[in-house]
């Protein structure tokens, strides 16, 4: 173990990388907490089991085998190769070289698996790139997938290839330098051993190339880490808390508006104890919360966490019956709009913010959106999109990280109905029928069973004939 100027530089680079990431993560956490409070305590064992199956086990991914298999390679590669990152961190801080070599055969197994996974990751990433840019999968297209979202998907693929190439450059140069000096190289390198012929026979040059690969790999990882908060790939971190805090109640069950629930119960039972209005510390009454959601701060914090956990894979939109039949609704767009609105409203200063590329870098807003009153509803999402939803929960079932677009859609619908009385005519007619007739149909209660009398007469006539 020896220290040098290189170790000091590495320490500063590592501190800067992790510090900037922690700062960005804190900004995103602050944005998420702008949402309405929601008690998600309890049911810890059930939540942990769901996280194990869906987030760690990739349960929902395997509904589509080809992308599931490719994603599994990248996912496992990400986890296993990060063990080597621990070794690089120790070597960088303390001046050691391949610190984990003391593990002997276990180290050989680790480096061998790393190399095989690294090669498979390059193959999988190439397949992903082909599916996005050449043989384009339909769910990767759409109005919300222009400009920045499309660019982001490709940037991630290029970065992953660069990281793997840097890893192989480091290993191959180190292996060949040991071979030229008749030294035994700790570890096993089933891929790099076939690449040594591509490098020069000069030991000093190989040492330099090994350092280039080493620095490129670790600095690339730190840059990638700080790119994540601006990217759809932030789901590799947020997928786990997002699944943990996903809803446990049946998918078809809607939440009640608490104030309305108390009012209805008091109407049905005059003895019902209506809770006292909430007050501020100074004794003044707390302003009543709006019904439903007009902007991002009207949604629950779990809905905002959903927005930052979105992978933009389009599985939700691809199974949406409204979208399939040509309606304007795209559940993916609703989630992406929520994230964009959060970043606009709270000015999250992300290192690689899409805002750096100008307004056109975001997916193009539709012309009918209200540009002056720039809230989530009408500023990003139109009523036409919301009313196209059939509330079938197909999008919720399809999401591989348990995002629930339907909750946000329903809350914005509630605002339209309860705050603006802006429901479609067909719904207004139904509301009127329920109020006047106690049922959705335009018949008084006394006429409700006329159909049975008509049916009896018709059947009686058929029997007599």
Tab-separated table of C-alpha atoms in Angstrom:
chain	number	residue	atom	x	y	z
A	1	UNK	CA	0.000	0.000	0.000
A	2	UNK	CA	1.405	3.374	-1.022
A	3	UNK	CA	-0.041	6.831	-1.506
A	4	UNK	CA	0.647	9.201	-4.384
A	5	UNK	CA	-0.720	12.269	-6.079
A	6	UNK	CA	-2.941	9.901	-8.063
A	7	UNK	CA	-4.663	8.781	-4.862
A	8	UNK	CA	-5.323	12.391	-3.847
A	9	UNK	CA	-6.769	13.174	-7.277
A	10	UNK	CA	-8.931	10.063	-7.100
A	11	UNK	CA	-10.193	11.044	-3.634
A	12	UNK	CA	-11.185	14.497	-4.896
A	13	UNK	CA	-12.884	13.046	-7.989
A	14	UNK	CA	-14.795	10.503	-5.876
A	15	UNK	CA	-15.893	13.124	-3.358
A	16	UNK	CA	-17.061	15.408	-6.160
A	17	UNK	CA	-18.924	12.584	-7.915
A	18	UNK	CA	-20.734	11.252	-4.854
A	19	UNK	CA	-21.298	14.754	-3.446
A	20	UNK	CA	-22.952	16.016	-6.629
A	21	UNK	CA	-25.131	12.912	-6.764
A	22	UNK	CA	-26.214	13.366	-3.139
A	23	UNK	CA	-27.093	16.995	-3.895
A	24	UNK	CA	-29.196	16.040	-6.923
A	25	UNK	CA	-30.887	13.245	-4.981
A	26	UNK	CA	-31.777	15.682	-2.205
A	27	UNK	CA	-33.363	18.044	-4.734
A	28	UNK	CA	-35.464	15.225	-6.167
A	29	UNK	CA	-36.470	14.118	-2.674
A	30	UNK	CA	-37.588	17.690	-1.928
A	31	UNK	CA	-39.665	17.704	-5.126
A	32	UNK	CA	-41.348	14.410	-4.246
A	33	UNK	CA	-42.210	15.680	-0.764
A	34	UNK	CA	-44.079	18.632	-2.292
A	35	UNK	CA	-46.941	16.198	-2.843
A	36	UNK	CA	-49.793	15.608	-0.444
A	37	UNK	CA	-49.023	13.490	2.573
A	38	UNK	CA	-50.045	9.848	2.429
A	39	UNK	CA	-49.569	7.355	5.226
A	40	UNK	CA	-47.709	4.339	3.840
A	41	UNK	CA	-46.683	2.808	7.152
A	42	UNK	CA	-47.394	-0.781	8.120
A	43	UNK	CA	-47.562	-4.016	6.106
A	44	UNK	CA	-43.762	-4.083	6.044
A	45	UNK	CA	-43.468	-7.816	5.415
A	46	UNK	CA	-45.936	-7.686	2.518
A	47	UNK	CA	-44.153	-4.689	1.019
A	48	UNK	CA	-40.736	-6.313	1.333
A	49	UNK	CA	-42.018	-9.450	-0.392
A	50	UNK	CA	-43.476	-7.398	-3.235
A	51	UNK	CA	-40.180	-5.508	-3.587
A	52	UNK	CA	-38.267	-8.789	-3.694
A	53	UNK	CA	-40.502	-10.196	-6.445
A	54	UNK	CA	-41.145	-7.141	-8.614
A	55	UNK	CA	-38.055	-4.946	-8.167
A	56	UNK	CA	-35.279	-7.462	-7.433
A	57	UNK	CA	-36.869	-10.456	-9.157
A	58	UNK	CA	-38.025	-8.563	-12.286
A	59	UNK	CA	-41.343	-10.448	-12.052
A	60	UNK	CA	-43.325	-8.252	-14.439
A	61	UNK	CA	-40.533	-8.034	-17.014
A	62	UNK	CA	-40.990	-11.673	-17.977
A	63	UNK	CA	-44.362	-11.071	-19.560
A	64	UNK	CA	-42.265	-10.274	-22.674
A	65	UNK	CA	-39.423	-12.760	-22.885
A	66	UNK	CA	-37.053	-11.113	-25.393
A	67	UNK	CA	-36.657	-7.756	-23.612
A	68	UNK	CA	-36.799	-9.544	-20.258
A	69	UNK	CA	-33.831	-11.744	-21.132
A	70	UNK	CA	-31.820	-8.790	-22.477
A	71	UNK	CA	-32.694	-6.661	-19.464
A	72	UNK	CA	-31.751	-9.479	-17.098
A	73	UNK	CA	-28.245	-9.597	-18.607
A	74	UNK	CA	-27.751	-5.858	-18.108
A	75	UNK	CA	-29.327	-5.965	-14.638
A	76	UNK	CA	-27.180	-8.850	-13.370
A	77	UNK	CA	-24.119	-7.349	-15.049
A	78	UNK	CA	-24.774	-4.055	-13.294
A	79	UNK	CA	-24.966	-5.759	-9.892
A	80	UNK	CA	-21.978	-8.116	-10.272
A	81	UNK	CA	-19.645	-5.685	-12.038
A	82	UNK	CA	-20.253	-3.179	-9.245
A	83	UNK	CA	-18.375	-5.557	-6.940
A	84	UNK	CA	-15.316	-4.737	-9.035
A	85	UNK	CA	-16.106	-1.050	-8.565
A	86	UNK	CA	-15.603	-1.601	-4.832
A	87	UNK	CA	-12.163	-2.967	-5.620
A	88	UNK	CA	-11.388	0.021	-7.853
A	89	UNK	CA	-12.453	2.409	-5.092
A	90	UNK	CA	-10.153	0.706	-2.572
A	91	UNK	CA	-7.265	0.665	-5.060
A	92	UNK	CA	-7.828	4.323	-5.888
A	93	UNK	CA	-7.932	5.438	-2.270
A	94	UNK	CA	-5.102	3.332	-0.835
A	95	UNK	CA	-2.781	2.799	-3.791
A	96	UNK	CA	-3.259	-0.994	-3.909
A	97	UNK	CA	-3.568	-3.019	-7.112
A	98	UNK	CA	-6.418	-5.525	-7.419
A	99	UNK	CA	-7.124	-5.437	-3.730
A	100	UNK	CA	-9.509	-8.421	-3.766
A	101	UNK	CA	-6.909	-10.851	-5.148
A	102	UNK	CA	-6.410	-12.196	-1.616
A	103	UNK	CA	-9.672	-14.114	-2.167
A	104	UNK	CA	-7.791	-16.536	-4.462
A	105	UNK	CA	-10.133	-18.865	-6.407
A	106	UNK	CA	-13.140	-16.722	-5.470
A	107	UNK	CA	-11.409	-13.726	-7.075
A	108	UNK	CA	-10.756	-15.723	-10.222
A	109	UNK	CA	-14.444	-16.679	-10.350
A	110	UNK	CA	-15.448	-13.054	-9.820
A	111	UNK	CA	-13.214	-11.614	-12.547
A	112	UNK	CA	-14.190	-14.407	-14.940
A	113	UNK	CA	-17.902	-13.825	-14.386
A	114	UNK	CA	-17.356	-10.071	-14.726
A	115	UNK	CA	-15.745	-10.518	-18.125
A	116	UNK	CA	-18.436	-12.851	-19.423
A	117	UNK	CA	-21.156	-10.516	-18.176
A	118	UNK	CA	-19.323	-7.526	-19.662
A	119	UNK	CA	-19.309	-9.170	-23.093
A	120	UNK	CA	-22.978	-10.160	-22.752
A	121	UNK	CA	-23.870	-6.594	-21.720
A	122	UNK	CA	-22.331	-5.277	-24.953
A	123	UNK	CA	-24.408	-7.808	-26.919
A	124	UNK	CA	-27.597	-6.936	-25.012
A	125	UNK	CA	-27.028	-3.180	-25.356
A	126	UNK	CA	-26.456	-3.606	-29.090
A	127	UNK	CA	-29.777	-5.451	-29.315
A	128	UNK	CA	-31.497	-2.692	-27.354
A	129	UNK	CA	-30.011	-0.066	-29.691
A	130	UNK	CA	-31.245	-2.047	-32.723
A	131	UNK	CA	-34.753	-2.252	-31.260
A	132	UNK	CA	-34.785	1.501	-30.624
A	133	UNK	CA	-33.236	2.806	-33.848
A	134	UNK	CA	-33.420	0.248	-36.653
A	135	UNK	CA	-36.158	-2.331	-36.123
A	136	UNK	CA	-38.099	0.167	-34.021
A	137	UNK	CA	-40.503	-1.316	-31.482
A	138	UNK	CA	-43.774	0.597	-31.660
A	139	UNK	CA	-43.964	1.335	-27.932
A	140	UNK	CA	-40.697	3.304	-28.173
A	141	UNK	CA	-42.438	5.834	-30.408
A	142	UNK	CA	-45.110	8.437	-29.741
A	143	UNK	CA	-45.469	12.211	-29.355
A	144	UNK	CA	-43.893	12.091	-25.897
A	145	UNK	CA	-40.808	10.206	-27.141
A	146	UNK	CA	-39.303	12.943	-29.306
A	147	UNK	CA	-36.114	14.924	-28.755
A	148	UNK	CA	-34.760	14.497	-25.228
A	149	UNK	CA	-36.536	11.211	-24.262
A	150	UNK	CA	-35.295	9.559	-27.459
A	151	UNK	CA	-31.804	11.008	-27.064
A	152	UNK	CA	-31.678	9.928	-23.422
A	153	UNK	CA	-32.408	6.294	-24.288
A	154	UNK	CA	-29.510	6.194	-26.747
A	155	UNK	CA	-27.068	8.079	-24.498
A	156	UNK	CA	-27.501	5.422	-21.835
A	157	UNK	CA	-26.717	2.649	-24.322
A	158	UNK	CA	-23.582	4.409	-25.570
A	159	UNK	CA	-22.352	5.024	-22.013
A	160	UNK	CA	-22.809	1.372	-21.070
A	161	UNK	CA	-20.740	0.262	-24.075
A	162	UNK	CA	-17.987	2.771	-23.229
A	163	UNK	CA	-17.860	1.512	-19.628
A	164	UNK	CA	-17.509	-2.100	-20.770
A	165	UNK	CA	-14.838	-1.205	-23.338
A	166	UNK	CA	-12.894	0.654	-20.620
A	167	UNK	CA	-13.158	-2.420	-18.389
A	168	UNK	CA	-11.766	-4.685	-21.107
A	169	UNK	CA	-8.984	-2.191	-21.928
A	170	UNK	CA	-7.930	-2.156	-18.273
A	171	UNK	CA	-7.965	-5.952	-17.949
A	172	UNK	CA	-6.340	-6.683	-21.318
A	173	UNK	CA	-3.504	-4.199	-20.834
A	174	UNK	CA	-2.836	-5.457	-17.316
A	175	UNK	CA	-2.925	-9.089	-18.451
A	176	UNK	CA	-0.505	-8.527	-21.351
A	177	UNK	CA	1.896	-6.514	-19.171
A	178	UNK	CA	2.052	-9.429	-16.746
A	179	UNK	CA	2.603	-11.889	-19.591
A	180	UNK	CA	5.492	-9.860	-21.055
A	181	UNK	CA	7.145	-9.765	-17.623
A	182	UNK	CA	6.529	-13.497	-17.023
A	183	UNK	CA	4.355	-12.657	-14.006
A	184	UNK	CA	1.198	-14.437	-12.874
A	185	UNK	CA	-1.890	-12.272	-13.260
A	186	UNK	CA	-4.364	-12.669	-10.365
A	187	UNK	CA	-7.844	-13.555	-11.537
A	188	UNK	CA	-9.310	-15.171	-14.652
A	189	UNK	CA	-9.924	-13.277	-17.906
A	190	UNK	CA	-11.793	-15.465	-20.422
A	191	UNK	CA	-12.471	-12.528	-22.770
A	192	UNK	CA	-9.390	-10.320	-22.346
A	193	UNK	CA	-7.032	-13.220	-23.081
A	194	UNK	CA	-8.237	-13.120	-26.686
A	195	UNK	CA	-7.758	-9.358	-26.989
A	196	UNK	CA	-4.088	-9.085	-25.998
A	197	UNK	CA	-2.968	-9.220	-29.643
A	198	UNK	CA	-4.674	-5.854	-30.230
A	199	UNK	CA	-2.349	-4.031	-27.835
A	200	UNK	CA	1.359	-3.073	-28.222
A	201	UNK	CA	4.226	-5.165	-26.837
A	202	UNK	CA	5.667	-2.306	-24.784
A	203	UNK	CA	5.267	-2.695	-21.024
A	204	UNK	CA	5.310	1.100	-20.335
A	205	UNK	CA	2.662	1.606	-23.019
A	206	UNK	CA	0.565	-1.180	-21.518
A	207	UNK	CA	0.820	0.381	-18.062
A	208	UNK	CA	-0.395	3.651	-19.526
A	209	UNK	CA	-3.282	1.942	-21.334
A	210	UNK	CA	-4.223	0.086	-18.148
A	211	UNK	CA	-4.385	3.435	-16.316
A	212	UNK	CA	-6.451	4.951	-19.127
A	213	UNK	CA	-8.928	2.075	-18.897
A	214	UNK	CA	-8.964	2.226	-15.089
A	215	UNK	CA	-9.644	5.988	-14.959
A	216	UNK	CA	-12.134	5.881	-17.846
A	217	UNK	CA	-14.093	3.113	-16.114
A	218	UNK	CA	-14.368	4.724	-12.681
A	219	UNK	CA	-14.804	8.317	-13.889
A	220	UNK	CA	-17.371	7.061	-16.406
A	221	UNK	CA	-19.286	5.383	-13.577
A	222	UNK	CA	-19.263	8.585	-11.520
A	223	UNK	CA	-20.453	10.617	-14.511
A	224	UNK	CA	-23.126	7.996	-15.180
A	225	UNK	CA	-24.188	8.216	-11.525
A	226	UNK	CA	-24.683	11.964	-11.866
A	227	UNK	CA	-26.473	11.588	-15.176
A	228	UNK	CA	-29.083	9.269	-13.650
A	229	UNK	CA	-31.204	11.972	-11.912
A	230	UNK	CA	-31.777	13.617	-15.303
A	231	UNK	CA	-32.533	10.348	-17.037
A	232	UNK	CA	-35.179	7.673	-17.231
A	233	UNK	CA	-32.476	5.355	-15.909
A	234	UNK	CA	-32.960	6.794	-12.430
A	235	UNK	CA	-35.351	3.852	-12.105
A	236	UNK	CA	-32.383	1.589	-11.347
A	237	UNK	CA	-32.362	3.298	-7.941
A	238	UNK	CA	-35.949	4.463	-7.427
A	239	UNK	CA	-37.632	1.260	-8.636
A	240	UNK	CA	-37.039	-0.321	-5.232
A	241	UNK	CA	-38.668	2.357	-3.022
A	242	UNK	CA	-41.361	2.879	-5.657
A	243	UNK	CA	-42.369	-0.797	-5.542
A	244	UNK	CA	-42.088	-0.845	-1.745
A	245	UNK	CA	-44.530	2.072	-1.429
A	246	UNK	CA	-46.899	0.913	-4.177
A	247	UNK	CA	-50.532	0.421	-3.217
A	248	UNK	CA	-51.656	-2.815	-1.597
A	249	UNK	CA	-55.412	-2.324	-1.948
A	250	UNK	CA	-57.224	-3.968	-4.910
A	251	UNK	CA	-56.494	-2.180	-8.181
A	252	UNK	CA	-60.150	-1.428	-8.930
A	253	UNK	CA	-60.748	0.269	-5.572
A	254	UNK	CA	-60.916	4.070	-5.687
A	255	UNK	CA	-59.983	6.283	-2.778
A	256	UNK	CA	-62.573	8.473	-1.047
A	257	UNK	CA	-62.312	12.230	-0.580
A	258	UNK	CA	-62.258	12.386	3.203
A	259	UNK	CA	-64.197	15.645	3.587
A	260	UNK	CA	-66.967	14.425	1.264
A	261	UNK	CA	-67.074	11.077	3.057
A	262	UNK	CA	-67.628	12.803	6.419
A	263	UNK	CA	-70.344	15.022	4.927
A	264	UNK	CA	-72.227	12.076	3.429
A	265	UNK	CA	-71.995	10.071	6.647
A	266	UNK	CA	-73.310	13.010	8.662
A	267	UNK	CA	-76.248	13.336	6.242
A	268	UNK	CA	-77.073	9.642	6.610
A	269	UNK	CA	-76.585	9.641	10.377
A	270	UNK	CA	-77.082	12.930	12.268
A	271	UNK	CA	-75.229	11.467	15.265
A	272	UNK	CA	-72.075	10.868	13.216
A	273	UNK	CA	-69.150	12.689	14.889
A	274	UNK	CA	-67.792	15.029	12.199
A	275	UNK	CA	-64.088	15.762	12.871
A	276	UNK	CA	-63.314	19.338	13.870
A	277	UNK	CA	-61.734	21.512	11.147
A	278	UNK	CA	-57.945	21.521	11.197
A	279	UNK	CA	-56.263	24.653	12.554
A	280	UNK	CA	-52.866	26.283	12.187
A	281	UNK	CA	-50.546	26.736	15.192
A	282	UNK	CA	-51.862	30.294	15.553
A	283	UNK	CA	-55.425	29.025	15.822
A	284	UNK	CA	-56.577	30.096	12.378
A	285	UNK	CA	-58.446	27.639	10.195
A	286	UNK	CA	-56.430	25.659	7.669
A	287	UNK	CA	-57.407	26.469	4.105
A	288	UNK	CA	-59.399	23.558	2.685
A	289	UNK	CA	-57.505	21.419	0.213
A	290	UNK	CA	-58.860	21.404	-3.329
A	291	UNK	CA	-60.815	18.414	-4.529
A	292	UNK	CA	-58.646	16.371	-6.868
A	293	UNK	CA	-55.452	17.650	-8.481
A	294	UNK	CA	-54.781	20.662	-10.656
A	295	UNK	CA	-51.009	20.754	-10.204
A	296	UNK	CA	-48.284	18.399	-9.023
A	297	UNK	CA	-48.463	19.533	-5.380
A	298	UNK	CA	-52.119	18.368	-5.318
A	299	UNK	CA	-51.050	14.784	-6.017
A	300	UNK	CA	-49.830	12.411	-3.291
A	301	UNK	CA	-46.070	12.133	-2.823
A	302	UNK	CA	-46.266	8.533	-4.015
A	303	UNK	CA	-47.608	9.763	-7.378
A	304	UNK	CA	-44.621	12.115	-7.662
A	305	UNK	CA	-42.269	9.266	-6.772
A	306	UNK	CA	-43.912	7.340	-9.629
A	307	UNK	CA	-42.927	10.124	-12.022
A	308	UNK	CA	-39.236	9.913	-11.152
A	309	UNK	CA	-39.313	6.084	-11.272
A	310	UNK	CA	-40.670	5.856	-14.820
A	311	UNK	CA	-38.535	3.853	-17.260
A	312	UNK	CA	-40.378	5.301	-20.293
A	313	UNK	CA	-40.621	1.747	-21.629
A	314	UNK	CA	-44.136	2.342	-22.962
A	315	UNK	CA	-45.630	-0.914	-21.719
A	316	UNK	CA	-48.474	1.035	-20.111
A	317	UNK	CA	-49.320	2.886	-23.318
A	318	UNK	CA	-48.977	-0.238	-25.468
A	319	UNK	CA	-51.785	-1.989	-23.534
A	320	UNK	CA	-54.006	1.068	-23.055
A	321	UNK	CA	-57.296	0.428	-24.912
A	322	UNK	CA	-57.854	4.170	-25.374
A	323	UNK	CA	-54.442	4.635	-26.977
A	324	UNK	CA	-54.780	1.495	-29.100
A	325	UNK	CA	-58.050	2.783	-30.557
A	326	UNK	CA	-56.536	6.138	-31.504
A	327	UNK	CA	-57.513	8.275	-28.510
A	328	UNK	CA	-55.194	11.001	-27.293
A	329	UNK	CA	-54.429	9.338	-23.961
A	330	UNK	CA	-50.978	7.896	-23.284
A	331	UNK	CA	-50.415	6.806	-19.647
A	332	UNK	CA	-46.654	7.147	-20.163
A	333	UNK	CA	-47.122	10.779	-21.208
A	334	UNK	CA	-49.158	11.508	-18.050
A	335	UNK	CA	-46.261	10.282	-15.904
A	336	UNK	CA	-43.615	12.095	-17.979
A	337	UNK	CA	-45.687	15.286	-17.853
A	338	UNK	CA	-45.807	15.051	-14.064
A	339	UNK	CA	-42.021	14.818	-13.856
A	340	UNK	CA	-41.533	17.675	-16.332
A	341	UNK	CA	-43.946	19.882	-14.420
A	342	UNK	CA	-42.149	19.174	-11.125
A	343	UNK	CA	-38.820	20.190	-12.613
A	344	UNK	CA	-40.387	23.304	-14.121
A	345	UNK	CA	-42.212	24.382	-10.960
A	346	UNK	CA	-39.515	23.664	-8.407
A	347	UNK	CA	-36.510	24.420	-10.626
A	348	UNK	CA	-34.603	21.274	-9.766
A	349	UNK	CA	-31.000	22.167	-10.724
A	350	UNK	CA	-29.881	18.852	-12.162
A	351	UNK	CA	-26.372	18.527	-13.581
A	352	UNK	CA	-27.492	17.150	-16.945
A	353	UNK	CA	-30.929	18.801	-16.967
A	354	UNK	CA	-32.812	18.459	-20.269
A	355	UNK	CA	-33.582	22.184	-19.877
A	356	UNK	CA	-29.988	22.831	-20.961
A	357	UNK	CA	-31.019	21.763	-24.439
A	358	UNK	CA	-33.895	24.259	-24.655
A	359	UNK	CA	-37.645	23.884	-24.560
A	360	UNK	CA	-37.640	21.809	-27.742
A	361	UNK	CA	-35.694	19.099	-25.952
A	362	UNK	CA	-38.828	18.110	-24.055
A	363	UNK	CA	-41.614	16.274	-25.810
A	364	UNK	CA	-43.647	18.789	-27.790
A	365	UNK	CA	-46.708	20.156	-25.964
A	366	UNK	CA	-49.977	20.064	-27.843
A	367	UNK	CA	-51.344	23.271	-29.289
A	368	UNK	CA	-54.525	23.217	-27.215
A	369	UNK	CA	-52.631	23.407	-23.927
A	370	UNK	CA	-52.899	26.542	-21.821
A	371	UNK	CA	-49.450	28.166	-22.093
A	372	UNK	CA	-50.280	31.042	-19.717
A	373	UNK	CA	-51.716	29.059	-16.810
A	374	UNK	CA	-48.946	26.499	-16.778
A	375	UNK	CA	-50.193	23.926	-14.265
A	376	UNK	CA	-50.133	20.164	-14.743
A	377	UNK	CA	-53.794	20.101	-15.745
A	378	UNK	CA	-54.239	22.036	-18.996
A	379	UNK	CA	-50.623	23.185	-18.874
A	380	UNK	CA	-49.382	19.691	-19.740
A	381	UNK	CA	-52.364	17.347	-19.689
A	382	UNK	CA	-55.620	18.092	-21.521
A	383	UNK	CA	-59.111	17.085	-20.336
A	384	UNK	CA	-59.496	15.151	-23.568
A	385	UNK	CA	-56.659	12.845	-22.500
A	386	UNK	CA	-58.165	12.324	-19.060
A	387	UNK	CA	-61.687	11.509	-20.234
A	388	UNK	CA	-60.359	8.993	-22.760
A	389	UNK	CA	-59.296	6.732	-19.874
A	390	UNK	CA	-61.527	3.687	-19.277
A	391	UNK	CA	-60.083	3.111	-15.749
A	392	UNK	CA	-59.385	-0.502	-16.724
A	393	UNK	CA	-56.042	-0.624	-14.829
A	394	UNK	CA	-54.242	-2.230	-17.789
A	395	UNK	CA	-51.466	0.375	-17.508
A	396	UNK	CA	-51.039	-0.328	-13.795
A	397	UNK	CA	-50.842	-4.071	-14.361
A	398	UNK	CA	-48.306	-3.686	-17.184
A	399	UNK	CA	-45.807	-1.406	-15.434
A	400	UNK	CA	-42.661	-3.338	-14.427
A	401	UNK	CA	-42.018	-1.034	-11.434
A	402	UNK	CA	-45.636	-0.686	-10.184
A	403	UNK	CA	-46.262	2.881	-11.350
A	404	UNK	CA	-49.941	3.843	-11.141
A	405	UNK	CA	-50.898	6.401	-13.843
A	406	UNK	CA	-54.584	5.826	-13.101
A	407	UNK	CA	-54.379	7.494	-9.692
A	408	UNK	CA	-53.110	10.728	-11.229
A	409	UNK	CA	-55.727	10.558	-13.983
A	410	UNK	CA	-58.566	10.073	-11.488
A	411	UNK	CA	-57.349	12.932	-9.273
A	412	UNK	CA	-57.252	15.349	-12.215
A	413	UNK	CA	-60.712	14.171	-13.266
A	414	UNK	CA	-61.937	14.885	-9.743
A	415	UNK	CA	-60.680	18.438	-10.016
A	416	UNK	CA	-62.508	18.907	-13.314
A	417	UNK	CA	-65.782	17.584	-11.867
A	418	UNK	CA	-65.761	18.872	-8.285
A	419	UNK	CA	-63.910	22.175	-8.687
A	420	UNK	CA	-64.789	23.259	-12.231
A	421	UNK	CA	-67.986	21.293	-13.000
A	422	UNK	CA	-66.314	20.519	-16.306
A	423	UNK	CA	-67.467	16.951	-16.860
A	424	UNK	CA	-68.536	15.814	-20.351
A	425	UNK	CA	-72.237	16.152	-21.171
A	426	UNK	CA	-72.851	12.408	-20.927
A	427	UNK	CA	-71.519	12.375	-17.358
A	428	UNK	CA	-73.472	15.477	-16.405
A	429	UNK	CA	-76.649	13.740	-17.588
A	430	UNK	CA	-75.762	10.716	-15.465
A	431	UNK	CA	-75.074	12.914	-12.419
A	432	UNK	CA	-78.451	14.574	-12.886
A	433	UNK	CA	-80.202	11.205	-13.161
A	434	UNK	CA	-78.535	9.933	-9.995
A	435	UNK	CA	-79.572	13.098	-8.151
A	436	UNK	CA	-83.179	13.030	-9.362
A	437	UNK	CA	-83.899	9.337	-9.887
A	438	UNK	CA	-81.420	7.567	-7.647
A	439	UNK	CA	-79.961	5.692	-10.634
A	440	UNK	CA	-77.897	6.513	-13.741
A	441	UNK	CA	-80.929	6.044	-16.020
A	442	UNK	CA	-83.551	8.628	-16.954
A	443	UNK	CA	-86.459	6.747	-15.365
A	444	UNK	CA	-88.210	7.478	-12.109
A	445	UNK	CA	-88.070	4.772	-9.400
A	446	UNK	CA	-91.734	3.983	-9.977
A	447	UNK	CA	-91.033	3.119	-13.618
A	448	UNK	CA	-87.917	1.118	-12.925
A	449	UNK	CA	-89.533	-2.321	-13.376
A	450	UNK	CA	-91.677	-1.504	-16.414
A	451	UNK	CA	-89.287	-3.540	-18.525
A	452	UNK	CA	-90.287	-6.645	-16.535
A	453	UNK	CA	-94.007	-6.036	-17.238
A	454	UNK	CA	-93.284	-5.587	-20.939
A	455	UNK	CA	-91.218	-8.767	-20.932
A	456	UNK	CA	-94.027	-10.680	-19.190
A	457	UNK	CA	-96.599	-9.521	-21.757
A	458	UNK	CA	-94.311	-10.462	-24.619
A	459	UNK	CA	-93.623	-13.917	-23.197
A	460	UNK	CA	-97.344	-14.475	-22.473
A	461	UNK	CA	-98.215	-13.592	-26.054
A	462	UNK	CA	-95.567	-16.010	-27.342
A	463	UNK	CA	-96.983	-18.841	-25.189
A	464	UNK	CA	-100.579	-18.235	-26.342
A	465	UNK	CA	-99.457	-18.219	-29.968
